[in-house]
Tab-separated table of C-alpha atoms in Angstrom:
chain	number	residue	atom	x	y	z
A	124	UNK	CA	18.263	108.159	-81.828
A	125	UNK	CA	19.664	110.670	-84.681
A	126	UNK	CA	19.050	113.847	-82.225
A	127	UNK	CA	21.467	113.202	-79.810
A	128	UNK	CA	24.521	111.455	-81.100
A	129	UNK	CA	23.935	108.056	-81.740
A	130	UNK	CA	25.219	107.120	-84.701
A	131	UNK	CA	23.823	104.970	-86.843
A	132	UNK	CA	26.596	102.145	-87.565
A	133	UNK	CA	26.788	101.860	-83.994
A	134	UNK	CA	22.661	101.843	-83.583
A	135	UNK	CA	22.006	99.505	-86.618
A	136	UNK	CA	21.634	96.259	-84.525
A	137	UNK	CA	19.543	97.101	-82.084
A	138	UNK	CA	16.100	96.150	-83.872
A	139	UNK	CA	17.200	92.763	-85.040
A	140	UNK	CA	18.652	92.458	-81.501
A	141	UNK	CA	14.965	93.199	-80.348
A	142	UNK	CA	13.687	90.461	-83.190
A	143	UNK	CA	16.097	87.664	-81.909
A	144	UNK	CA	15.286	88.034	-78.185
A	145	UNK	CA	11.024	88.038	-79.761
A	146	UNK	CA	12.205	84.928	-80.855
A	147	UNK	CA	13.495	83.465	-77.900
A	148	UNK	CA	10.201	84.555	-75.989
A	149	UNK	CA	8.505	82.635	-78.771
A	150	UNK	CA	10.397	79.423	-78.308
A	151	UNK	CA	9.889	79.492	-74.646
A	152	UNK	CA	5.845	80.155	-74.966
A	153	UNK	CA	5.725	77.074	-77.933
A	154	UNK	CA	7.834	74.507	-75.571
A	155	UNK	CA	6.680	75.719	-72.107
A	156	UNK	CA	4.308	74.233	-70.424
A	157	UNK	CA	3.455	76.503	-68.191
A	158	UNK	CA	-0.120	77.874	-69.901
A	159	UNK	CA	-2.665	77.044	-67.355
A	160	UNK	CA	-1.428	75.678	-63.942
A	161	UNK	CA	-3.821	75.333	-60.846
A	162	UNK	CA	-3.088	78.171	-58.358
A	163	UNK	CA	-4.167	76.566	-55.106
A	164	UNK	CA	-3.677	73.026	-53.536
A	165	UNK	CA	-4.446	70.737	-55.133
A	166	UNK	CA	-2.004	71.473	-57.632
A	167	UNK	CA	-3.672	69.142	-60.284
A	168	UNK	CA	-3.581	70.742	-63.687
A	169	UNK	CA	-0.887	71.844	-66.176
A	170	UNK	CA	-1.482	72.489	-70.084
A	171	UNK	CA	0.378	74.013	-72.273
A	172	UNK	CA	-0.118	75.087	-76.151
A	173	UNK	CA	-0.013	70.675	-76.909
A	174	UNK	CA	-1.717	69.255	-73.876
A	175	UNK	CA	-3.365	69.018	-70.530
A	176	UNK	CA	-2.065	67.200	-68.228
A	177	UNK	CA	-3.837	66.185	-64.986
A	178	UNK	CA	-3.112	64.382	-61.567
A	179	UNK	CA	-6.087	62.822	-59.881
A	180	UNK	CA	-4.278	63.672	-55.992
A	181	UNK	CA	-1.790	64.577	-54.830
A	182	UNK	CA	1.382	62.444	-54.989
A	183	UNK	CA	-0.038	60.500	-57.906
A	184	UNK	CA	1.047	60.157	-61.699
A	185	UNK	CA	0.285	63.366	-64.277
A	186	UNK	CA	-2.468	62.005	-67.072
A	187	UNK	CA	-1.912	63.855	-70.116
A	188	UNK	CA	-4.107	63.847	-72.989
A	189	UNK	CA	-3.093	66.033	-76.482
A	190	UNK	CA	-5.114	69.262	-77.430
A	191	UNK	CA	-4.930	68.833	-80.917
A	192	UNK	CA	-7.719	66.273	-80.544
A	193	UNK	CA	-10.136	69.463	-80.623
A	194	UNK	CA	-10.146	71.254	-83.389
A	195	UNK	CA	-9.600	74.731	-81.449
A	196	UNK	CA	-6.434	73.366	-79.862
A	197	UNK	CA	-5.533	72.654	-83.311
A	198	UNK	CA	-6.465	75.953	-84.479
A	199	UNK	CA	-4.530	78.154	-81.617
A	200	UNK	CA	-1.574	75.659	-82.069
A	201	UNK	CA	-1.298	76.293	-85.484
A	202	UNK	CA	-2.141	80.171	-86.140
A	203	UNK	CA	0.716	80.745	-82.865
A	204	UNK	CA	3.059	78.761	-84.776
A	205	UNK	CA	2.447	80.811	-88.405
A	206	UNK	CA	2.889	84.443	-86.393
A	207	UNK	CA	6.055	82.662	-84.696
A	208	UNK	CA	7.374	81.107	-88.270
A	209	UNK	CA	6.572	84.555	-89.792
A	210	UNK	CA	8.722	86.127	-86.590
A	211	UNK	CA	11.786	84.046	-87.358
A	212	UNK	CA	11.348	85.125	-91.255
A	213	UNK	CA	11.271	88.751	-90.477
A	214	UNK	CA	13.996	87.741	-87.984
A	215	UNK	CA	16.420	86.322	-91.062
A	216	UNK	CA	15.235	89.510	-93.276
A	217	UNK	CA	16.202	92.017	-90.806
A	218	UNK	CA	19.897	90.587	-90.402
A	219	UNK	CA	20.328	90.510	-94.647
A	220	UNK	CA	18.694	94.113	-94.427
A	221	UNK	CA	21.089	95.757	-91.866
A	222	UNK	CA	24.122	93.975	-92.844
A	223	UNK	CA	24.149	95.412	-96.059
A	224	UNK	CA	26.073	99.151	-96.106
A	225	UNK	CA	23.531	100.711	-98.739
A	226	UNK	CA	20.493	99.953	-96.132
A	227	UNK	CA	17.097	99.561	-98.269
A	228	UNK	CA	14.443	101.313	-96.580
A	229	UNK	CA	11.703	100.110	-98.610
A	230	UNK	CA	12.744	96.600	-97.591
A	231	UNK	CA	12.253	97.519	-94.157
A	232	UNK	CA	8.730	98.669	-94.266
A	233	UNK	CA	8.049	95.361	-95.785
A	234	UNK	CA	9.492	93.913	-92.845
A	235	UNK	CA	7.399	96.150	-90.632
A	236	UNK	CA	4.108	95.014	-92.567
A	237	UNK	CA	4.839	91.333	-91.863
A	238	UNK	CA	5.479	91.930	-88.213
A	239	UNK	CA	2.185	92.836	-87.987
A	240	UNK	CA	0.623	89.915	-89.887
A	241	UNK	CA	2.647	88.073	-87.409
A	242	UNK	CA	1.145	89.597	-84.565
A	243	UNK	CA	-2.382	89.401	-85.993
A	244	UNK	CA	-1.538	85.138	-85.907
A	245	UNK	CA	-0.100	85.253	-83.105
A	246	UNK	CA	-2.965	87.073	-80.969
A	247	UNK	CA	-5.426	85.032	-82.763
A	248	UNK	CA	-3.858	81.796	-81.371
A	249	UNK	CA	-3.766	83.479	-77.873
A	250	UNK	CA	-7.291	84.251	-77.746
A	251	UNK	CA	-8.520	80.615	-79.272
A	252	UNK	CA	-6.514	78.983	-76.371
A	253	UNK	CA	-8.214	80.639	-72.858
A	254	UNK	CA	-12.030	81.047	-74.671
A	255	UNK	CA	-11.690	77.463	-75.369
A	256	UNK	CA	-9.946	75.420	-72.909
A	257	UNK	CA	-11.647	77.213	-69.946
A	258	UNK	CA	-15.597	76.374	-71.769
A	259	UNK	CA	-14.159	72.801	-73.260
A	260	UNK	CA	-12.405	71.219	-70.752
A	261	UNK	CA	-13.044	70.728	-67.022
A	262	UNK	CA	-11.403	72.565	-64.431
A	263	UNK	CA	-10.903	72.211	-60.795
A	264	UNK	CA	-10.052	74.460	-58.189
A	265	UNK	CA	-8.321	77.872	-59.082
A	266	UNK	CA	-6.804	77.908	-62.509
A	267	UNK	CA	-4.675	80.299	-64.341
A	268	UNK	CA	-2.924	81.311	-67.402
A	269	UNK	CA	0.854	81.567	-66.476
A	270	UNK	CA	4.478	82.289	-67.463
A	271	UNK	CA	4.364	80.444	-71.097
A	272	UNK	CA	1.329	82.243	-72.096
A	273	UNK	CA	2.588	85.576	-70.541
A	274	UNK	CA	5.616	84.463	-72.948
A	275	UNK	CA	3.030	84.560	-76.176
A	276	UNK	CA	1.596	87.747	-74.992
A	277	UNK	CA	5.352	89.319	-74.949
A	278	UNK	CA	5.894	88.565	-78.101
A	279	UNK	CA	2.733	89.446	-79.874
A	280	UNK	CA	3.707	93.106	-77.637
A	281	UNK	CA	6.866	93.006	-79.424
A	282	UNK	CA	5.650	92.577	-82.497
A	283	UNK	CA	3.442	94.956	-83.021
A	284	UNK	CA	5.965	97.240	-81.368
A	285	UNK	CA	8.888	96.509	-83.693
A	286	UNK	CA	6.182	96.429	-86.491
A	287	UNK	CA	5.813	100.183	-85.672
A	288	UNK	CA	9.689	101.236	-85.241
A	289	UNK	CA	9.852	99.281	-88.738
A	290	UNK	CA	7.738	100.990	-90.521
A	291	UNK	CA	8.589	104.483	-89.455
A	292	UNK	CA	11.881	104.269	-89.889
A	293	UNK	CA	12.356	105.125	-93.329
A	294	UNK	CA	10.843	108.757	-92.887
A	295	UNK	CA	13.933	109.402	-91.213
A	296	UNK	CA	16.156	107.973	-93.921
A	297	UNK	CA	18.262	111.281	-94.222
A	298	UNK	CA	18.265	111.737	-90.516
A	299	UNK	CA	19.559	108.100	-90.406
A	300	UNK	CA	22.500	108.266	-93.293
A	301	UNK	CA	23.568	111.565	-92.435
A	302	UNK	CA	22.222	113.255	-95.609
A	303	UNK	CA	20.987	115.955	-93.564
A	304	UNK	CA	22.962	119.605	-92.590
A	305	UNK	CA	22.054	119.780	-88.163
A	306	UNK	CA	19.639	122.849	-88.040
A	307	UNK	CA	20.391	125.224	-85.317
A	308	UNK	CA	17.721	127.380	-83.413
A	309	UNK	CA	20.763	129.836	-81.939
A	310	UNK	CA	22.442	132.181	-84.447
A	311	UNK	CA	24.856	134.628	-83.506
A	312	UNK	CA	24.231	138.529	-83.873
């Protein structure tokens, strides 16, 4: 980023850029319900991270019935939404923390830390979900795990992934401000 000529007040955004659209992905995987859908005719079943919802043929009315009867759809439901309410947090920190001039680099590897507490959450809740509903609740035909829950994998990825820029970069605090003299390898005889 430093290397070749970006400059830093123009580059500042871009991470909580990355954070707001991790947020979007997360609202889309929380209010989508496109979790498990059936793949083949009869299309029958739908659930997302709240219910299942089931037609008994085709052409008739969808049945739903709420997951957080069980207490594993109440557990993936609820550690999902703690890594998603700790996303928006680090979400709101990141804005205070670049729009100050005198940028805090300590603050930021805080930041980075609870990205990944937010990713631990939020993969927990994603592995509760498919272990569960596919041994718990009955399933017919050809089943699977669709664009809302490839929407909660994204943005555990991008956690984790932001957790990392996050945290390193405050070792290039001097690169980053400009404190630094640009070292040449060339020097003329």
């Amino acid at each position: 980023m430093v290397k070749y000529g970006l400059d830093y007040t123009r580059c500042r955004w871009i991470l909580p850029l990355l954070l707001g659209i991790g947020v979007i992905f997360g609202i889309i995987a929380l209010a989508g319900r496109g979790w498990l859908e059936s793949q083949t005719l009869p299309y029958v079943h739908q659930a997302s991270l709240w219910e299942s919802c089931r037609k008994p043929f085709e052409g008739g009315e969808w049945r739903c019935e709420s997951l957080m009867g069980y207490a594993w759809g109440r557990a993936a439901a609820a550690t999902y939404l703690v890594g998603f309410i700790l996303l928006v947090i680090c979400f709101a920190l990141a804005i205070i923390a670049f729009a100050i001039d005198t940028l805090r680099f300590n603050f930021i590897r805080g930041i980075g830390g609870l990205l990944f507490v937010a990713a631990v959450f939020s993969i927990m809740g994603l592995v509760i979900y498919p272990v569960k509903f596919s041994s718990e609740i009955e399933m017919t035909g050809i089943n699977m795990f669709s664009w809302a829950y490839g929407f909660g994998w994204t943005t555990a990825i991008m956690e984790i992934c932001l957790g990392f820029f996050f945290c390193c970069l405050p070792n290039y605090e001097d690169q980053i401000l400009g404190n630094v003299k640009p070292t040449y390898f060339y020097s003329s005889p």
